[in-house]
Amino acid sequence: MTTATSTVLARAREQVLERGEGLSEEQVLEVLRLPDSELDALLELAHEVRMRWCGPEVEVEGIISLKTGGCPEDCHFCSQSGLFESPVRSAWLDVPMLVEAARQTAKRGATEFCIVAAVRGPDARLMAQVAAGVAAIKDAVDINVACSLGMLTPEQVTALAETGVHRYNHNLETARSHFPNVVTTHTWEERRETLRLVREAGMEVCCGGIVGMGESLEQRAEFAAQLASLTPDEVPLNFLNPRPGTPFGDLEPMSGPDALRTVAAFRLALPRTVLRFAGGRELTLGDLGARKGLLGGINAVIVGNYLTTLGRPAESDIDLLGELEMPIKALNETL
């Protein structure tokens, strides 16, 4: 270990582990620049931080797409955009299908079920479908319900809160400086405004994004700092899984070491936040990486498949948590 590397980790240990104060943007960048030879020491520190400030429990979530494909936005990573030549086609689920999906998710040990729609923002039809779905799920299944429906108006935020949605996901996706390279049909600031409304309405804020979309290390550190400034309840961390037919379809996936370094850096920037393994981890990290990530700062997982890509079998993740002696967070602790 070089003197510079030793200083970076020692400072992080004292600041984050001992005092619970997240790393600054500049400090996150130092962590992202650590050599592979120090990765194990970094992951060990991130795991200590997670255990001290979040505890050993892991929150398990399943997601379902209520409305798939046909989105008018041009998010360059997303195969659900109607502007790209991707194989995803528009489809809707009905309320009984939502309830059954929530029931199956709960059977896997999950305490969180997120309803997602590929839209710029919900129209009256979608809001009515979500309200009916949330009510039916709450009547039939003992599980928390979250939503991810794009950008919201103040009235829509109020309606979702009154319906009983306890957490709302709206990702910033990437650093503010990199956002115009990723999306051109709306702005980073518009996304930020929805998050402000969600917080004011009393719902939990779930906000993360995707790494490996051509951003620099400096922009990755910028993104971590911008997320930390929101004090989100949860940060889902996705790794780009290049989708055929999208503008980012030819990008190379992140390397495993870079992905793990990013996990640890985000944990050190957000010591008290639920940091969730999300899309792309199977491609980027594989089974060994999943284990290392759970021992390197992660304390939540999405189980099963994602919106348009396959995930690890839910049973594999549940078995791994048992093997690592990481208890699944109980429902009454997440209400």
C-alpha positions as YAML, in Angstrom:
chain: A
units: angstrom
residues:
- id: 1
  name: MET
  ca: [0.00, 0.00, 0.00]
- id: 2
  name: THR
  ca: [1.43, 3.37, -1.01]
- id: 3
  name: THR
  ca: [1.43, 6.34, 1.32]
- id: 4
  name: ALA
  ca: [-1.21, 8.08, -0.80]
- id: 5
  name: THR
  ca: [-3.48, 5.03, -0.80]
- id: 6
  name: SER
  ca: [-3.01, 4.56, 2.92]
- id: 7
  name: THR
  ca: [-4.00, 8.18, 3.49]
- id: 8
  name: VAL
  ca: [-7.18, 7.86, 1.40]
- id: 9
  name: LEU
  ca: [-8.40, 4.78, 3.26]
- id: 10
  name: ALA
  ca: [-7.31, 6.04, 6.69]
- id: 11
  name: ARG
  ca: [-9.15, 9.32, 6.16]
- id: 12
  name: ALA
  ca: [-12.24, 7.49, 4.98]
- id: 13
  name: ARG
  ca: [-12.13, 5.17, 8.00]
- id: 14
  name: GLU
  ca: [-11.96, 8.05, 10.46]
- id: 15
  name: GLN
  ca: [-14.49, 10.26, 8.67]
- id: 16
  name: VAL
  ca: [-17.11, 7.75, 7.54]
- id: 17
  name: LEU
  ca: [-16.77, 4.74, 9.83]
- id: 18
  name: GLU
  ca: [-16.03, 6.59, 13.04]
- id: 19
  name: ARG
  ca: [-18.03, 9.80, 12.52]
- id: 20
  name: GLY
  ca: [-20.67, 8.74, 9.99]
- id: 21
  name: GLU
  ca: [-19.86, 11.64, 7.70]
- id: 22
  name: GLY
  ca: [-19.99, 10.78, 3.99]
- id: 23
  name: LEU
  ca: [-17.13, 11.47, 1.64]
- id: 24
  name: SER
  ca: [-17.13, 14.65, -0.43]
- id: 25
  name: GLU
  ca: [-17.05, 14.65, -4.23]
- id: 26
  name: GLU
  ca: [-13.28, 15.10, -4.24]
- id: 27
  name: GLN
  ca: [-12.82, 12.30, -1.73]
- id: 28
  name: VAL
  ca: [-15.07, 9.94, -3.72]
- id: 29
  name: LEU
  ca: [-12.90, 10.61, -6.76]
- id: 30
  name: GLU
  ca: [-9.81, 9.61, -4.76]
- id: 31
  name: VAL
  ca: [-11.52, 6.34, -3.85]
- id: 32
  name: LEU
  ca: [-12.52, 5.68, -7.48]
- id: 33
  name: ARG
  ca: [-8.86, 6.11, -8.45]
- id: 34
  name: LEU
  ca: [-7.56, 3.52, -5.97]
- id: 35
  name: PRO
  ca: [-5.63, 0.67, -7.64]
- id: 36
  name: ASP
  ca: [-7.02, -2.85, -7.92]
- id: 37
  name: SER
  ca: [-4.45, -3.96, -5.35]
- id: 38
  name: GLU
  ca: [-6.38, -2.00, -2.69]
- id: 39
  name: LEU
  ca: [-9.85, -3.12, -3.74]
- id: 40
  name: ASP
  ca: [-10.24, -5.76, -1.02]
- id: 41
  name: ALA
  ca: [-9.25, -3.29, 1.69]
- id: 42
  name: LEU
  ca: [-11.70, -0.75, 0.28]
- id: 43
  name: LEU
  ca: [-14.56, -3.27, 0.16]
- id: 44
  name: GLU
  ca: [-13.82, -4.35, 3.73]
- id: 45
  name: LEU
  ca: [-14.05, -0.74, 4.91]
- id: 46
  name: ALA
  ca: [-17.31, -0.18, 2.99]
- id: 47
  name: HIS
  ca: [-18.76, -3.32, 4.62]
- id: 48
  name: GLU
  ca: [-17.77, -2.07, 8.08]
- id: 49
  name: VAL
  ca: [-19.48, 1.25, 7.30]
- id: 50
  name: ARG
  ca: [-22.64, -0.50, 6.16]
- id: 51
  name: MET
  ca: [-22.72, -2.71, 9.27]
- id: 52
  name: ARG
  ca: [-22.12, 0.19, 11.65]
- id: 53
  name: TRP
  ca: [-24.54, 2.73, 10.19]
- id: 54
  name: CYS
  ca: [-27.19, 0.51, 8.58]
- id: 55
  name: GLY
  ca: [-26.96, -2.82, 10.39]
- id: 56
  name: PRO
  ca: [-26.85, -6.37, 9.00]
- id: 57
  name: GLU
  ca: [-30.37, -6.56, 7.52]
- id: 58
  name: VAL
  ca: [-30.88, -6.65, 3.76]
- id: 59
  name: GLU
  ca: [-34.03, -5.24, 2.18]
- id: 60
  name: VAL
  ca: [-35.43, -7.40, -0.64]
- id: 61
  name: GLU
  ca: [-37.59, -5.95, -3.41]
- id: 62
  name: GLY
  ca: [-39.37, -7.17, -6.52]
- id: 63
  name: ILE
  ca: [-40.41, -4.94, -9.42]
- id: 64
  name: ILE
  ca: [-43.08, -5.21, -12.11]
- id: 65
  name: SER
  ca: [-43.72, -3.18, -15.24]
- id: 66
  name: LEU
  ca: [-47.34, -2.03, -15.39]
- id: 67
  name: LYS
  ca: [-46.82, -0.31, -18.73]
- id: 68
  name: THR
  ca: [-43.91, -1.51, -20.86]
- id: 69
  name: GLY
  ca: [-42.42, 0.12, -23.96]
- id: 70
  name: GLY
  ca: [-43.62, 2.97, -26.15]
- id: 71
  name: CYS
  ca: [-42.08, 5.68, -23.97]
- id: 72
  name: PRO
  ca: [-41.73, 9.09, -25.72]
- id: 73
  name: GLU
  ca: [-38.43, 9.93, -24.01]
- id: 74
  name: ASP
  ca: [-34.98, 9.27, -25.49]
- id: 75
  name: CYS
  ca: [-33.03, 7.91, -22.53]
- id: 76
  name: HIS
  ca: [-30.12, 6.45, -24.49]
- id: 77
  name: PHE
  ca: [-29.76, 3.35, -22.30]
- id: 78
  name: CYS
  ca: [-33.41, 2.30, -22.42]
- id: 79
  name: SER
  ca: [-34.96, -0.24, -24.76]
- id: 80
  name: GLN
  ca: [-38.44, 0.96, -23.76]
- id: 81
  name: SER
  ca: [-38.10, 4.20, -25.68]
- id: 82
  name: GLY
  ca: [-40.48, 4.37, -28.62]
- id: 83
  name: LEU
  ca: [-37.86, 6.39, -30.49]
- id: 84
  name: PHE
  ca: [-35.37, 3.53, -30.91]
- id: 85
  name: GLU
  ca: [-35.38, 0.34, -32.99]
- id: 86
  name: SER
  ca: [-35.39, -2.01, -30.00]
- id: 87
  name: PRO
  ca: [-37.29, -5.32, -29.71]
- id: 88
  name: VAL
  ca: [-39.43, -4.13, -26.74]
- id: 89
  name: ARG
  ca: [-43.08, -3.51, -27.61]
- id: 90
  name: SER
  ca: [-45.78, -1.67, -25.68]
- id: 91
  name: ALA
  ca: [-47.83, -3.73, -23.22]
- id: 92
  name: TRP
  ca: [-50.08, -3.19, -20.16]
- id: 93
  name: LEU
  ca: [-50.81, -5.37, -17.14]
- id: 94
  name: ASP
  ca: [-54.23, -5.51, -15.48]
- id: 95
  name: VAL
  ca: [-54.93, -5.29, -11.74]
- id: 96
  name: PRO
  ca: [-55.22, -9.07, -11.11]
- id: 97
  name: MET
  ca: [-51.80, -9.55, -12.74]
- id: 98
  name: LEU
  ca: [-50.33, -6.87, -10.46]
- id: 99
  name: VAL
  ca: [-51.78, -8.54, -7.38]
- id: 100
  name: GLU
  ca: [-50.44, -11.94, -8.41]
- id: 101
  name: ALA
  ca: [-46.99, -10.48, -9.06]
- id: 102
  name: ALA
  ca: [-47.02, -8.84, -5.62]
- id: 103
  name: ARG
  ca: [-48.11, -12.12, -4.03]
- id: 104
  name: GLN
  ca: [-45.28, -14.04, -5.69]
- id: 105
  name: THR
  ca: [-42.79, -11.33, -4.70]
- id: 106
  name: ALA
  ca: [-43.86, -11.56, -1.05]
- id: 107
  name: LYS
  ca: [-43.50, -15.36, -1.13]
- id: 108
  name: ARG
  ca: [-39.81, -14.89, -2.01]
- id: 109
  name: GLY
  ca: [-39.26, -12.96, 1.21]
- id: 110
  name: ALA
  ca: [-39.48, -9.47, -0.25]
- id: 111
  name: THR
  ca: [-40.94, -6.60, 1.77]
- id: 112
  name: GLU
  ca: [-41.07, -4.14, -1.12]
- id: 113
  name: PHE
  ca: [-42.97, -4.27, -4.42]
- id: 114
  name: CYS
  ca: [-42.44, -1.52, -6.97]
- id: 115
  name: ILE
  ca: [-44.87, -0.72, -9.80]
- id: 116
  name: VAL
  ca: [-43.03, 0.78, -12.76]
- id: 117
  name: ALA
  ca: [-44.32, 2.40, -15.95]
- id: 118
  name: ALA
  ca: [-42.40, 3.47, -19.06]
- id: 119
  name: VAL
  ca: [-43.76, 6.99, -19.43]
- id: 120
  name: ARG
  ca: [-42.60, 10.60, -19.26]
- id: 121
  name: GLY
  ca: [-45.20, 11.04, -16.55]
- id: 122
  name: PRO
  ca: [-48.54, 9.39, -15.73]
- id: 123
  name: ASP
  ca: [-51.80, 10.38, -17.46]
- id: 124
  name: ALA
  ca: [-55.25, 9.99, -15.93]
- id: 125
  name: ARG
  ca: [-55.58, 6.40, -17.15]
- id: 126
  name: LEU
  ca: [-52.30, 5.33, -15.61]
- id: 127
  name: MET
  ca: [-53.02, 7.10, -12.31]
- id: 128
  name: ALA
  ca: [-56.38, 5.32, -12.09]
- id: 129
  name: GLN
  ca: [-54.76, 1.96, -12.89]
- id: 130
  name: VAL
  ca: [-52.10, 2.51, -10.24]
- id: 131
  name: ALA
  ca: [-54.66, 3.56, -7.61]
- id: 132
  name: ALA
  ca: [-56.72, 0.44, -8.29]
- id: 133
  name: GLY
  ca: [-53.62, -1.73, -8.28]
- id: 134
  name: VAL
  ca: [-52.24, -0.36, -5.01]
- id: 135
  name: ALA
  ca: [-55.61, -0.77, -3.28]
- id: 136
  name: ALA
  ca: [-55.99, -4.35, -4.50]
- id: 137
  name: ILE
  ca: [-52.44, -5.27, -3.49]
- id: 138
  name: LYS
  ca: [-52.89, -3.83, -0.01]
- id: 139
  name: ASP
  ca: [-56.09, -5.86, 0.41]
- id: 140
  name: ALA
  ca: [-54.45, -9.11, -0.69]
- id: 141
  name: VAL
  ca: [-50.75, -9.00, 0.21]
- id: 142
  name: ASP
  ca: [-48.72, -7.94, 3.24]
- id: 143
  name: ILE
  ca: [-46.10, -5.90, 1.40]
- id: 144
  name: ASN
  ca: [-45.01, -2.28, 0.98]
- id: 145
  name: VAL
  ca: [-45.88, -0.71, -2.36]
- id: 146
  name: ALA
  ca: [-43.60, 1.72, -4.16]
- id: 147
  name: CYS
  ca: [-44.00, 3.34, -7.57]
- id: 148
  name: SER
  ca: [-41.85, 4.63, -10.41]
- id: 149
  name: LEU
  ca: [-44.02, 6.50, -12.90]
- id: 150
  name: GLY
  ca: [-41.79, 9.23, -14.26]
- id: 151
  name: MET
  ca: [-42.12, 12.95, -13.59]
- id: 152
  name: LEU
  ca: [-45.07, 14.04, -11.46]
- id: 153
  name: THR
  ca: [-47.22, 17.10, -10.91]
- id: 154
  name: PRO
  ca: [-47.92, 18.29, -7.35]
- id: 155
  name: GLU
  ca: [-51.46, 16.90, -7.63]
- id: 156
  name: GLN
  ca: [-50.20, 13.49, -8.72]
- id: 157
  name: VAL
  ca: [-47.71, 13.35, -5.87]
- id: 158
  name: THR
  ca: [-50.49, 14.07, -3.38]
- id: 159
  name: ALA
  ca: [-52.74, 11.43, -4.94]
- id: 160
  name: LEU
  ca: [-50.05, 8.74, -4.75]
- id: 161
  name: ALA
  ca: [-49.27, 9.57, -1.13]
- id: 162
  name: GLU
  ca: [-52.97, 9.38, -0.24]
- id: 163
  name: THR
  ca: [-53.26, 6.05, -2.07]
- id: 164
  name: GLY
  ca: [-50.68, 4.58, 0.31]
- id: 165
  name: VAL
  ca: [-47.55, 4.54, -1.84]
- id: 166
  name: HIS
  ca: [-44.79, 4.81, 0.74]
- id: 167
  name: ARG
  ca: [-41.75, 5.21, -1.53]
- id: 168
  name: TYR
  ca: [-41.29, 6.78, -4.95]
- id: 169
  name: ASN
  ca: [-38.46, 5.96, -7.33]
- id: 170
  name: HIS
  ca: [-37.23, 8.55, -9.78]
- id: 171
  name: ASN
  ca: [-33.61, 8.20, -10.78]
- id: 172
  name: LEU
  ca: [-31.38, 11.13, -11.62]
- id: 173
  name: GLU
  ca: [-29.63, 8.51, -13.82]
- id: 174
  name: THR
  ca: [-26.21, 10.18, -13.93]
- id: 175
  name: ALA
  ca: [-24.25, 13.29, -13.00]
- id: 176
  name: ARG
  ca: [-25.81, 16.61, -13.91]
- id: 177
  name: SER
  ca: [-22.87, 17.43, -16.21]
- id: 178
  name: HIS
  ca: [-23.26, 14.12, -18.11]
- id: 179
  name: PHE
  ca: [-27.07, 14.09, -18.30]
- id: 180
  name: PRO
  ca: [-27.36, 15.89, -21.70]
- id: 181
  name: ASN
  ca: [-25.29, 13.06, -23.21]
- id: 182
  name: VAL
  ca: [-27.81, 10.53, -21.89]
- id: 183
  name: VAL
  ca: [-31.22, 12.22, -22.28]
- id: 184
  name: THR
  ca: [-32.28, 15.17, -24.47]
- id: 185
  name: THR
  ca: [-36.09, 15.13, -24.18]
- id: 186
  name: HIS
  ca: [-36.16, 16.37, -20.59]
- id: 187
  name: THR
  ca: [-33.70, 17.83, -18.11]
- id: 188
  name: TRP
  ca: [-31.91, 16.75, -14.96]
- id: 189
  name: GLU
  ca: [-33.60, 19.67, -13.20]
- id: 190
  name: GLU
  ca: [-37.06, 18.35, -14.09]
- id: 191
  name: ARG
  ca: [-36.20, 15.06, -12.47]
- id: 192
  name: ARG
  ca: [-34.85, 16.84, -9.41]
- id: 193
  name: GLU
  ca: [-38.13, 18.78, -9.05]
- id: 194
  name: THR
  ca: [-40.18, 15.58, -8.88]
- id: 195
  name: LEU
  ca: [-37.95, 14.35, -6.08]
- id: 196
  name: ARG
  ca: [-38.51, 17.58, -4.17]
- id: 197
  name: LEU
  ca: [-42.28, 17.15, -4.44]
- id: 198
  name: VAL
  ca: [-42.06, 13.52, -3.30]
- id: 199
  name: ARG
  ca: [-40.08, 14.45, -0.21]
- id: 200
  name: GLU
  ca: [-42.49, 17.28, 0.66]
- id: 201
  name: ALA
  ca: [-45.45, 14.88, 0.39]
- id: 202
  name: GLY
  ca: [-43.92, 12.60, 3.01]
- id: 203
  name: MET
  ca: [-43.09, 9.66, 0.78]
- id: 204
  name: GLU
  ca: [-39.65, 8.08, 0.95]
- id: 205
  name: VAL
  ca: [-37.27, 9.13, -1.80]
- id: 206
  name: CYS
  ca: [-35.68, 6.40, -3.91]
- id: 207
  name: CYS
  ca: [-33.16, 7.88, -6.33]
- id: 208
  name: GLY
  ca: [-30.16, 6.36, -8.05]
- id: 209
  name: GLY
  ca: [-29.06, 5.72, -11.58]
- id: 210
  name: ILE
  ca: [-26.79, 3.84, -13.93]
- id: 211
  name: VAL
  ca: [-23.01, 3.80, -14.00]
- id: 212
  name: GLY
  ca: [-20.95, 2.83, -17.02]
- id: 213
  name: MET
  ca: [-22.73, 5.11, -19.50]
- id: 214
  name: GLY
  ca: [-19.57, 6.75, -20.77]
- id: 215
  name: GLU
  ca: [-19.17, 9.07, -17.81]
- id: 216
  name: SER
  ca: [-15.70, 9.98, -16.53]
- id: 217
  name: LEU
  ca: [-14.51, 9.08, -13.04]
- id: 218
  name: GLU
  ca: [-14.93, 12.75, -12.18]
- id: 219
  name: GLN
  ca: [-18.56, 12.60, -13.27]
- id: 220
  name: ARG
  ca: [-19.12, 9.38, -11.34]
- id: 221
  name: ALA
  ca: [-17.87, 11.15, -8.21]
- id: 222
  name: GLU
  ca: [-20.07, 14.14, -9.07]
- id: 223
  name: PHE
  ca: [-23.07, 11.83, -9.31]
- id: 224
  name: ALA
  ca: [-22.39, 10.28, -5.89]
- id: 225
  name: ALA
  ca: [-22.15, 13.74, -4.32]
- id: 226
  name: GLN
  ca: [-25.35, 14.93, -6.01]
- id: 227
  name: LEU
  ca: [-27.22, 11.89, -4.73]
- id: 228
  name: ALA
  ca: [-25.86, 12.44, -1.24]
- id: 229
  name: SER
  ca: [-27.11, 16.04, -1.32]
- id: 230
  name: LEU
  ca: [-30.66, 14.69, -1.70]
- id: 231
  name: THR
  ca: [-30.37, 12.56, 1.47]
- id: 232
  name: PRO
  ca: [-32.35, 9.78, -0.26]
- id: 233
  name: ASP
  ca: [-33.83, 6.90, 1.68]
- id: 234
  name: GLU
  ca: [-32.67, 4.49, -1.01]
- id: 235
  name: VAL
  ca: [-30.18, 4.52, -3.90]
- id: 236
  name: PRO
  ca: [-30.60, 1.78, -6.52]
- id: 237
  name: LEU
  ca: [-27.26, 1.28, -8.25]
- id: 238
  name: ASN
  ca: [-27.50, -0.04, -11.80]
- id: 239
  name: PHE
  ca: [-24.66, -1.01, -14.14]
- id: 240
  name: LEU
  ca: [-25.21, -0.44, -17.84]
- id: 241
  name: ASN
  ca: [-26.39, -3.57, -19.63]
- id: 242
  name: PRO
  ca: [-26.13, -2.37, -23.26]
- id: 243
  name: ARG
  ca: [-29.44, -2.94, -25.03]
- id: 244
  name: PRO
  ca: [-29.61, -3.68, -28.77]
- id: 245
  name: GLY
  ca: [-31.11, -0.87, -30.81]
- id: 246
  name: THR
  ca: [-30.34, 1.88, -28.26]
- id: 247
  name: PRO
  ca: [-27.70, 4.61, -28.66]
- id: 248
  name: PHE
  ca: [-25.69, 2.95, -25.87]
- id: 249
  name: GLY
  ca: [-26.08, -0.54, -27.32]
- id: 250
  name: ASP
  ca: [-22.43, -0.73, -28.37]
- id: 251
  name: LEU
  ca: [-20.86, 0.50, -25.13]
- id: 252
  name: GLU
  ca: [-18.63, -1.95, -23.27]
- id: 253
  name: PRO
  ca: [-19.95, -3.10, -19.87]
- id: 254
  name: MET
  ca: [-17.97, -1.96, -16.83]
- id: 255
  name: SER
  ca: [-15.27, -4.25, -15.53]
- id: 256
  name: GLY
  ca: [-15.92, -6.11, -12.30]
- id: 257
  name: PRO
  ca: [-13.26, -4.24, -10.30]
- id: 258
  name: ASP
  ca: [-14.60, -0.85, -11.48]
- id: 259
  name: ALA
  ca: [-18.14, -1.86, -10.52]
- id: 260
  name: LEU
  ca: [-17.06, -3.00, -7.04]
- id: 261
  name: ARG
  ca: [-14.99, 0.15, -6.54]
- id: 262
  name: THR
  ca: [-18.10, 2.16, -7.44]
- id: 263
  name: VAL
  ca: [-20.24, 0.22, -4.95]
- id: 264
  name: ALA
  ca: [-17.75, 0.94, -2.16]
- id: 265
  name: ALA
  ca: [-17.36, 4.60, -3.13]
- id: 266
  name: PHE
  ca: [-21.12, 5.16, -3.11]
- id: 267
  name: ARG
  ca: [-21.38, 3.48, 0.31]
- id: 268
  name: LEU
  ca: [-18.68, 5.79, 1.67]
- id: 269
  name: ALA
  ca: [-20.53, 8.80, 0.21]
- id: 270
  name: LEU
  ca: [-23.89, 7.59, 1.61]
- id: 271
  name: PRO
  ca: [-23.13, 5.77, 4.88]
- id: 272
  name: ARG
  ca: [-26.73, 5.64, 6.17]
- id: 273
  name: THR
  ca: [-28.62, 5.06, 2.91]
- id: 274
  name: VAL
  ca: [-30.20, 1.86, 1.61]
- id: 275
  name: LEU
  ca: [-27.83, 1.00, -1.26]
- id: 276
  name: ARG
  ca: [-29.55, -1.45, -3.57]
- id: 277
  name: PHE
  ca: [-28.06, -3.85, -6.11]
- id: 278
  name: ALA
  ca: [-30.13, -3.33, -9.25]
- id: 279
  name: GLY
  ca: [-29.89, -3.95, -13.00]
- id: 280
  name: GLY
  ca: [-26.72, -5.06, -14.76]
- id: 281
  name: ARG
  ca: [-25.00, -6.65, -11.77]
- id: 282
  name: GLU
  ca: [-25.35, -10.11, -13.29]
- id: 283
  name: LEU
  ca: [-23.50, -9.08, -16.45]
- id: 284
  name: THR
  ca: [-20.89, -6.90, -14.75]
- id: 285
  name: LEU
  ca: [-20.18, -8.88, -11.61]
- id: 286
  name: GLY
  ca: [-21.54, -12.42, -11.90]
- id: 287
  name: ASP
  ca: [-22.05, -14.65, -8.86]
- id: 288
  name: LEU
  ca: [-18.70, -13.89, -7.23]
- id: 289
  name: GLY
  ca: [-19.23, -10.17, -7.68]
- id: 290
  name: ALA
  ca: [-22.68, -10.39, -6.11]
- id: 291
  name: ARG
  ca: [-21.07, -11.92, -3.03]
- id: 292
  name: LYS
  ca: [-18.32, -9.28, -2.96]
- id: 293
  name: GLY
  ca: [-20.82, -6.46, -3.40]
- id: 294
  name: LEU
  ca: [-22.91, -7.68, -0.47]
- id: 295
  name: LEU
  ca: [-19.70, -7.72, 1.55]
- id: 296
  name: GLY
  ca: [-18.67, -4.33, 0.16]
- id: 297
  name: GLY
  ca: [-21.45, -1.94, 1.08]
- id: 298
  name: ILE
  ca: [-24.68, -3.21, -0.49]
- id: 299
  name: ASN
  ca: [-27.63, -3.71, 1.88]
- id: 300
  name: ALA
  ca: [-30.59, -4.23, -0.48]
- id: 301
  name: VAL
  ca: [-31.29, -6.24, -3.63]
- id: 302
  name: ILE
  ca: [-33.87, -6.45, -6.38]
- id: 303
  name: VAL
  ca: [-34.66, -10.14, -6.81]
- id: 304
  name: GLY
  ca: [-35.85, -11.83, -9.97]
- id: 305
  name: ASN
  ca: [-36.04, -10.18, -13.37]
- id: 306
  name: TYR
  ca: [-35.89, -6.47, -14.16]
- id: 307
  name: LEU
  ca: [-38.06, -4.51, -16.57]
- id: 308
  name: THR
  ca: [-36.63, -5.76, -19.87]
- id: 309
  name: THR
  ca: [-33.63, -7.85, -18.79]
- id: 310
  name: LEU
  ca: [-33.19, -11.08, -16.88]
- id: 311
  name: GLY
  ca: [-31.87, -11.08, -13.33]
- id: 312
  name: ARG
  ca: [-30.56, -13.78, -11.03]
- id: 313
  name: PRO
  ca: [-33.18, -16.29, -9.84]
- id: 314
  name: ALA
  ca: [-34.71, -14.92, -6.66]
- id: 315
  name: GLU
  ca: [-33.90, -18.15, -4.85]
- id: 316
  name: SER
  ca: [-30.20, -17.70, -5.64]
- id: 317
  name: ASP
  ca: [-30.10, -14.30, -3.97]
- id: 318
  name: ILE
  ca: [-32.10, -15.50, -0.96]
- id: 319
  name: ASP
  ca: [-29.81, -18.51, -0.56]
- id: 320
  name: LEU
  ca: [-26.74, -16.27, -0.82]
- id: 321
  name: LEU
  ca: [-28.07, -13.97, 1.91]
- id: 322
  name: GLY
  ca: [-28.57, -17.01, 4.13]
- id: 323
  name: GLU
  ca: [-25.07, -18.26, 3.40]
- id: 324
  name: LEU
  ca: [-23.62, -14.85, 4.30]
- id: 325
  name: GLU
  ca: [-25.76, -14.79, 7.48]
- id: 326
  name: MET
  ca: [-27.45, -11.55, 6.41]
- id: 327
  name: PRO
  ca: [-31.04, -11.47, 7.69]
- id: 328
  name: ILE
  ca: [-33.79, -10.22, 5.40]
- id: 329
  name: LYS
  ca: [-35.34, -7.05, 6.76]
- id: 330
  name: ALA
  ca: [-38.76, -7.75, 8.26]
- id: 331
  name: LEU
  ca: [-41.85, -5.98, 6.94]
- id: 332
  name: ASN
  ca: [-42.68, -4.25, 10.20]
- id: 333
  name: GLU
  ca: [-39.24, -2.61, 10.14]
- id: 334
  name: THR
  ca: [-39.85, -1.07, 6.71]
- id: 335
  name: LEU
  ca: [-43.29, 0.43, 7.31]
...
